Coordinates of C-alpha atoms in Angstrom, one line a residue:
X23 CA -1.2 -15.9 1.6
X24 CA 0.0 -14.6 -1.7
X25 CA 0.3 -16.9 -4.7
X26 CA 2.9 -15.6 -7.2
X27 CA 3.4 -17.5 -10.4
X28 CA 1.2 -19.9 -12.2
X29 CA -0.1 -23.4 -11.7
X30 CA 0.1 -25.5 -14.8
X31 CA -2.1 -28.6 -14.8
X32 CA -0.2 -31.7 -15.9
X33 CA -0.3 -35.4 -15.4
X34 CA 1.3 -36.7 -12.1
X35 CA 4.7 -38.1 -12.7
X36 CA 5.4 -35.9 -15.8
X37 CA 9.0 -34.7 -15.8
X38 CA 9.6 -31.1 -14.8
X39 CA 12.5 -29.4 -16.6
X40 CA 14.7 -26.4 -15.7
X41 CA 13.7 -23.2 -17.6
X42 CA 17.3 -22.0 -17.8
X43 CA 20.8 -22.9 -16.7
X44 CA 21.7 -22.3 -13.1
X45 CA 22.4 -23.7 -9.6
X46 CA 19.9 -25.5 -7.4
X47 CA 19.5 -23.4 -4.2
X48 CA 16.6 -25.3 -2.6
X49 CA 15.3 -28.9 -3.1
X50 CA 12.9 -30.2 -0.5
X51 CA 9.6 -29.7 1.3
X52 CA 7.7 -26.5 2.0
X53 CA 4.5 -28.2 3.1
X54 CA 2.3 -25.1 3.7
X55 CA 2.0 -23.9 0.1
X56 CA 4.4 -25.3 -2.5
X57 CA 4.8 -28.9 -1.2
X58 CA 8.0 -30.5 -2.7
X59 CA 9.8 -27.6 -4.2
X60 CA 13.0 -26.9 -6.3
X61 CA 14.4 -23.4 -6.6
X62 CA 17.1 -22.6 -9.2
X63 CA 19.3 -19.5 -9.1
X64 CA 20.1 -18.1 -12.6
X65 CA 22.4 -15.3 -13.8
X66 CA 21.3 -11.7 -13.5
X67 CA 19.4 -12.0 -10.2
X68 CA 16.8 -14.4 -11.6
X69 CA 15.4 -17.4 -9.7
X70 CA 12.8 -20.0 -10.9
X71 CA 10.7 -22.1 -8.6
X72 CA 9.0 -25.4 -9.3
X73 CA 6.4 -26.6 -6.8
X74 CA 3.8 -29.2 -6.0
X75 CA 6.3 -31.9 -7.1
X76 CA 6.0 -35.6 -6.2
X77 CA 9.7 -36.0 -6.3
X78 CA 12.9 -34.0 -6.9
X79 CA 15.8 -35.3 -9.0
X80 CA 18.4 -32.6 -8.1
X81 CA 20.3 -31.6 -5.0
X82 CA 21.3 -28.2 -3.5
X83 CA 24.5 -27.0 -5.2
X84 CA 23.9 -28.9 -8.4
X85 CA 24.4 -27.1 -11.7
X86 CA 21.6 -27.6 -14.2
X87 CA 21.2 -26.8 -17.9
X88 CA 18.1 -25.7 -19.7
X89 CA 15.8 -28.8 -20.1
X90 CA 17.4 -30.8 -17.3
X91 CA 14.8 -32.8 -15.3
X92 CA 14.5 -31.3 -11.8
X93 CA 11.6 -33.3 -10.5
X94 CA 8.2 -34.8 -11.3
X95 CA 4.7 -33.3 -11.3
X96 CA 2.8 -34.0 -8.2
X97 CA 0.0 -32.8 -5.9
X98 CA 1.9 -31.7 -2.8
X99 CA 1.4 -28.6 -0.7
X100 CA -1.8 -26.6 -1.5
X101 CA -2.4 -28.2 -5.0
X102 CA -5.9 -29.4 -5.5
X103 CA -4.9 -31.5 -8.5
X104 CA -1.7 -32.7 -10.1
X105 CA 0.0 -29.5 -11.3
X106 CA 3.3 -27.6 -11.6
X107 CA 3.6 -24.4 -9.7
X108 CA 6.1 -22.3 -11.7
X109 CA 7.4 -19.0 -10.4
X110 CA 10.0 -16.5 -11.6
X111 CA 11.7 -13.9 -9.4
X112 CA 14.0 -11.1 -10.4
X113 CA 16.0 -9.7 -7.4
X114 CA 13.5 -11.4 -5.2
X115 CA 10.5 -9.7 -6.8
X116 CA 7.9 -12.0 -8.3
X117 CA 7.5 -11.7 -12.1
X118 CA 4.4 -13.0 -13.9
X119 CA 5.8 -16.0 -15.8
X120 CA 3.1 -15.6 -18.4
X121 CA 4.8 -12.4 -19.6
X122 CA 8.2 -14.2 -20.0
X123 CA 7.2 -17.5 -21.6
X124 CA 7.7 -17.6 -25.4
X125 CA 5.1 -19.1 -27.6
X126 CA 1.5 -19.6 -27.0
X127 CA 0.0 -21.5 -24.0
X128 CA -0.9 -25.1 -24.4
X129 CA -4.5 -25.8 -25.2

Protein backbone atom coordinates (compact mmCIF):
# COMPACT_ATOMS: atom_id res chain seq x y z
CA UNK A 1 0.00 0.00 0.00
CA UNK A 2 1.06 3.56 -0.61
CA UNK A 3 2.14 5.78 2.23
CA UNK A 4 1.47 9.42 1.48
CA UNK A 5 2.53 12.06 3.94
CA UNK A 6 5.09 11.90 6.70
CA UNK A 7 5.45 10.22 10.07
CA UNK A 8 6.73 12.50 12.80
CA UNK A 9 8.16 10.68 15.82
CA UNK A 10 6.73 12.18 19.00
CA UNK A 11 6.11 11.10 22.59
CA UNK A 12 2.90 9.13 23.12
CA UNK A 13 0.17 11.30 24.57
CA UNK A 14 1.55 14.54 23.10
CA UNK A 15 -1.30 16.78 21.85
CA UNK A 16 -1.86 16.88 18.09
CA UNK A 17 -3.09 20.23 16.76
CA UNK A 18 -5.02 21.25 13.65
CA UNK A 19 -2.77 22.71 10.94
CA UNK A 20 -5.46 25.10 9.71
CA UNK A 21 -9.11 25.98 10.39
CA UNK A 22 -11.72 23.63 8.99
CA UNK A 23 -14.39 21.03 9.62
CA UNK A 24 -13.78 17.51 10.96
CA UNK A 25 -14.97 15.01 8.32
CA UNK A 26 -13.60 11.80 9.90
CA UNK A 27 -12.69 10.88 13.47
CA UNK A 28 -12.31 7.18 14.22
CA UNK A 29 -10.44 4.00 13.41
CA UNK A 30 -8.81 2.91 10.16
CA UNK A 31 -7.02 -0.11 11.63
CA UNK A 32 -5.14 -1.28 8.52
CA UNK A 33 -2.76 1.65 8.13
CA UNK A 34 -3.52 4.86 9.98
CA UNK A 35 -5.06 3.52 13.18
CA UNK A 36 -7.03 6.18 15.01
CA UNK A 37 -7.41 8.96 12.46
CA UNK A 38 -8.77 12.51 12.22
CA UNK A 39 -9.37 14.18 8.83
CA UNK A 40 -10.13 17.90 8.55
CA UNK A 41 -11.59 19.57 5.46
CA UNK A 42 -10.20 23.06 4.80
CA UNK A 43 -11.09 25.80 2.33
CA UNK A 44 -9.94 25.53 -1.28
CA UNK A 45 -10.14 21.76 -1.65
CA UNK A 46 -7.54 20.98 1.04
CA UNK A 47 -7.73 18.18 3.61
CA UNK A 48 -5.30 17.35 6.41
CA UNK A 49 -5.09 13.94 8.07
CA UNK A 50 -3.64 13.01 11.47
CA UNK A 51 -3.05 9.30 12.05
CA UNK A 52 -1.63 6.76 14.55
CA UNK A 53 -3.44 8.67 17.33
CA UNK A 54 -4.06 7.13 20.76
CA UNK A 55 -7.23 9.21 21.13
CA UNK A 56 -9.29 11.81 19.31
CA UNK A 57 -10.72 14.91 20.97
CA UNK A 58 -12.99 16.06 18.13
CA UNK A 59 -16.17 14.77 16.48
CA UNK A 60 -17.36 14.70 12.88
CA UNK A 61 -18.94 18.02 11.91
CA UNK A 62 -16.98 20.00 14.50
CA UNK A 63 -15.36 23.26 13.35
CA UNK A 64 -11.73 23.63 14.45
CA UNK A 65 -9.30 26.54 14.44
CA UNK A 66 -5.57 26.47 13.79
CA UNK A 67 -3.86 24.99 16.84
CA UNK A 68 -6.94 23.30 18.29
CA UNK A 69 -6.11 19.91 19.81
CA UNK A 70 -7.62 17.15 17.64
CA UNK A 71 -6.11 14.13 19.40
CA UNK A 72 -3.07 12.60 21.07
CA UNK A 73 0.02 10.96 19.59
CA UNK A 74 -0.17 7.17 19.71
CA UNK A 75 1.05 3.97 18.10
CA UNK A 76 -2.10 2.68 16.36
CA UNK A 77 -2.41 1.20 12.88
CA UNK A 78 0.90 0.42 11.16
CA UNK A 79 3.03 2.66 13.42
CA UNK A 80 6.18 0.94 14.72
CA UNK A 81 6.73 3.59 17.40
CA UNK A 82 4.70 6.48 18.81
CA UNK A 83 4.35 8.90 15.89
CA UNK A 84 2.01 11.28 14.14
CA UNK A 85 1.12 10.46 10.54
CA UNK A 86 0.47 13.83 8.89
CA UNK A 87 -0.93 14.04 5.40
CA UNK A 88 -2.11 16.88 3.15
CA UNK A 89 -4.39 16.44 0.16
CA UNK A 90 -5.47 19.00 -2.43
CA UNK A 91 -8.58 18.00 -4.42
CA UNK A 92 -7.92 14.43 -3.16
CA UNK A 93 -4.34 14.34 -4.50
CA UNK A 94 -1.61 13.75 -1.89
CA UNK A 95 0.80 16.68 -1.45
CA UNK A 96 4.14 16.17 0.31
CA UNK A 97 3.68 18.08 3.59
CA UNK A 98 7.43 18.71 3.79
CA UNK A 99 7.03 21.17 0.89
CA UNK A 100 4.25 23.07 2.68
CA UNK A 101 5.52 23.28 6.27
CA UNK A 102 7.12 26.63 7.06
CA UNK A 103 10.32 26.76 9.03
CA UNK A 104 12.94 24.10 9.48
CA UNK A 105 12.32 20.56 10.72
CA UNK A 106 12.78 19.84 14.39
CA UNK A 107 16.20 18.33 15.23
